[in-house]
Amino acid sequence: MIMNTFENYLNEPYSLRFEQMQDLHRELLEEIGSDNNAFELYSDLVSIATKYAAIRAGWQQMTREDKMDKDSLRSSYHNSVIVHFNMLARYLRMQGKEAQWRDLLGYEEDNKYYRKTIGDFGCYIVFVNSICSR
């Protein structure tokens, strides 16, 4: 088993500092505000991000066979996380919000590493929800 630290993560390309994730999350939540439709989109995002994070959290402990069995599901959840971030940003922009947080996460069409960054941020949101559920 690998003993991970946040510093290990920061050495990865296109990683986000903890403060960056906090700022992005704060901006996202401020734009959602009391908008029930935006909150529903955010809730859907949290739901799929939780499924994605559950697989990702155990990835390093999985056998090669388990990884082969779960890889397509993990990729599917990851794709869905990205789609849900995009849907939320699109909705907020339609409501006159900037949704600059979405642009700051980057787009995988511009650089393949942004896909990882977006997944990381989804995991951060799951982390926040997890520790707030005490």
Short mmCIF file of C-alpha atoms in Angstrom, two decimals:
data_model
loop_
_atom_site.label_atom_id
_atom_site.label_comp_id
_atom_site.label_asym_id
_atom_site.label_seq_id
_atom_site.Cartn_x
_atom_site.Cartn_y
_atom_site.Cartn_z
CA MET A 1 0.00 0.00 0.00
CA ILE A 2 1.20 3.50 -0.81
CA MET A 3 1.28 6.03 2.00
CA ASN A 4 -0.04 9.18 0.31
CA THR A 5 0.23 12.77 1.43
CA PHE A 6 -1.22 15.94 0.01
CA GLU A 7 2.33 16.92 -0.93
CA ASN A 8 2.51 13.82 -3.17
CA TYR A 9 -0.58 15.08 -4.95
CA LEU A 10 0.86 18.59 -5.35
CA ASN A 11 3.79 17.12 -7.28
CA GLU A 12 1.39 15.89 -9.97
CA PRO A 13 0.83 18.00 -13.11
CA TYR A 14 -2.09 20.42 -12.94
CA SER A 15 -2.83 19.69 -9.30
CA LEU A 16 -4.78 22.23 -7.27
CA ARG A 17 -3.55 23.68 -4.01
CA PHE A 18 -5.97 23.24 -1.14
CA GLU A 19 -6.59 26.98 -1.02
CA GLN A 20 -7.43 26.99 -4.72
CA MET A 21 -10.04 24.30 -4.20
CA GLN A 22 -11.50 26.20 -1.26
CA ASP A 23 -11.73 29.37 -3.36
CA LEU A 24 -13.30 27.58 -6.33
CA HIS A 25 -15.83 25.86 -4.09
CA ARG A 26 -16.70 29.11 -2.32
CA GLU A 27 -17.25 30.86 -5.66
CA LEU A 28 -19.39 27.99 -6.92
CA LEU A 29 -21.57 27.97 -3.78
CA GLU A 30 -21.93 31.76 -3.79
CA GLU A 31 -23.19 31.66 -7.37
CA ILE A 32 -25.67 28.91 -6.51
CA GLY A 33 -26.96 30.98 -3.61
CA SER A 34 -30.63 30.29 -3.00
CA ASP A 35 -31.39 29.19 -6.58
CA ASN A 36 -33.27 25.91 -6.19
CA ASN A 37 -32.55 24.76 -9.75
CA ALA A 38 -28.84 25.40 -9.32
CA PHE A 39 -28.92 23.61 -5.97
CA GLU A 40 -30.55 20.58 -7.62
CA LEU A 41 -27.81 20.53 -10.28
CA TYR A 42 -25.19 20.80 -7.54
CA SER A 43 -26.83 17.99 -5.60
CA ASP A 44 -26.72 15.77 -8.70
CA LEU A 45 -23.04 16.68 -9.11
CA VAL A 46 -22.29 15.71 -5.52
CA SER A 47 -24.10 12.41 -5.98
CA ILE A 48 -22.09 11.34 -9.02
CA ALA A 49 -18.84 12.75 -7.60
CA THR A 50 -19.38 10.61 -4.50
CA LYS A 51 -19.66 7.48 -6.65
CA TYR A 52 -16.55 8.48 -8.59
CA ALA A 53 -14.56 9.29 -5.45
CA ALA A 54 -15.46 5.94 -3.87
CA ILE A 55 -13.86 4.04 -6.73
CA ARG A 56 -10.93 6.42 -6.98
CA ALA A 57 -10.23 6.25 -3.24
CA GLY A 58 -9.70 2.51 -3.40
CA TRP A 59 -7.87 2.44 -6.73
CA GLN A 60 -4.35 2.02 -5.37
CA GLN A 61 -5.42 -0.90 -3.19
CA MET A 62 -7.13 -2.76 -6.03
CA THR A 63 -5.64 -5.75 -7.75
CA ARG A 64 -4.95 -5.51 -11.45
CA GLU A 65 -8.04 -7.63 -12.12
CA ASP A 66 -10.23 -5.40 -9.95
CA LYS A 67 -8.94 -2.34 -11.80
CA MET A 68 -9.77 -3.96 -15.13
CA ASP A 69 -13.27 -4.75 -13.87
CA LYS A 70 -13.89 -1.24 -12.50
CA ASP A 71 -12.07 0.89 -15.08
CA SER A 72 -14.99 1.48 -17.42
CA LEU A 73 -17.31 2.32 -14.51
CA ARG A 74 -14.72 4.72 -13.05
CA SER A 75 -14.32 6.39 -16.45
CA SER A 76 -18.07 6.62 -16.85
CA TYR A 77 -18.45 8.28 -13.45
CA HIS A 78 -15.55 10.62 -14.24
CA ASN A 79 -17.20 11.63 -17.53
CA SER A 80 -20.44 12.23 -15.67
CA VAL A 81 -18.69 14.43 -13.09
CA ILE A 82 -17.34 16.58 -15.92
CA VAL A 83 -20.76 16.76 -17.59
CA HIS A 84 -22.38 17.78 -14.30
CA PHE A 85 -19.84 20.56 -13.72
CA ASN A 86 -20.51 21.75 -17.27
CA MET A 87 -24.28 21.65 -16.81
CA LEU A 88 -24.07 23.62 -13.57
CA ALA A 89 -21.78 26.23 -15.12
CA ARG A 90 -24.00 26.54 -18.20
CA TYR A 91 -27.09 27.00 -16.04
CA LEU A 92 -25.42 29.59 -13.83
CA ARG A 93 -24.25 31.53 -16.88
CA MET A 94 -27.80 31.51 -18.19
CA GLN A 95 -28.76 33.13 -14.88
CA GLY A 96 -26.19 35.90 -15.43
CA LYS A 97 -23.43 34.44 -13.25
CA GLU A 98 -19.82 34.29 -14.42
CA ALA A 99 -19.06 30.68 -13.43
CA GLN A 100 -15.41 31.58 -13.68
CA TRP A 101 -14.65 28.63 -11.40
CA ARG A 102 -15.45 26.36 -14.33
CA ASP A 103 -12.97 28.07 -16.63
CA LEU A 104 -10.31 27.95 -13.92
CA LEU A 105 -10.68 24.15 -13.74
CA GLY A 106 -9.79 23.97 -17.42
CA TYR A 107 -11.22 21.96 -20.28
CA GLU A 108 -9.95 18.58 -21.34
CA GLU A 109 -10.25 19.63 -24.98
CA ASP A 110 -7.45 22.14 -24.28
CA ASN A 111 -5.23 19.82 -22.25
CA LYS A 112 -5.77 16.20 -21.23
CA TYR A 113 -4.56 16.91 -17.68
CA TYR A 114 -7.54 19.19 -17.02
CA ARG A 115 -9.69 16.06 -16.97
CA LYS A 116 -7.72 14.97 -13.91
CA THR A 117 -8.00 18.43 -12.35
CA ILE A 118 -11.78 18.39 -12.72
CA GLY A 119 -11.92 14.93 -11.14
CA ASP A 120 -9.71 16.17 -8.30
CA PHE A 121 -12.08 19.03 -7.62
CA GLY A 122 -15.04 16.65 -7.61
CA CYS A 123 -13.20 14.60 -4.98
CA TYR A 124 -12.56 17.76 -2.97
CA ILE A 125 -16.29 18.49 -2.87
CA VAL A 126 -16.91 14.91 -1.69
CA PHE A 127 -14.21 15.39 0.95
CA VAL A 128 -15.90 18.55 2.27
CA ASN A 129 -19.29 16.85 2.37
CA SER A 130 -17.79 13.83 4.09
CA ILE A 131 -16.13 15.71 6.92
CA CYS A 132 -19.21 17.88 7.40
CA SER A 133 -21.34 14.77 7.93
CA ARG A 134 -20.11 14.03 11.44
#
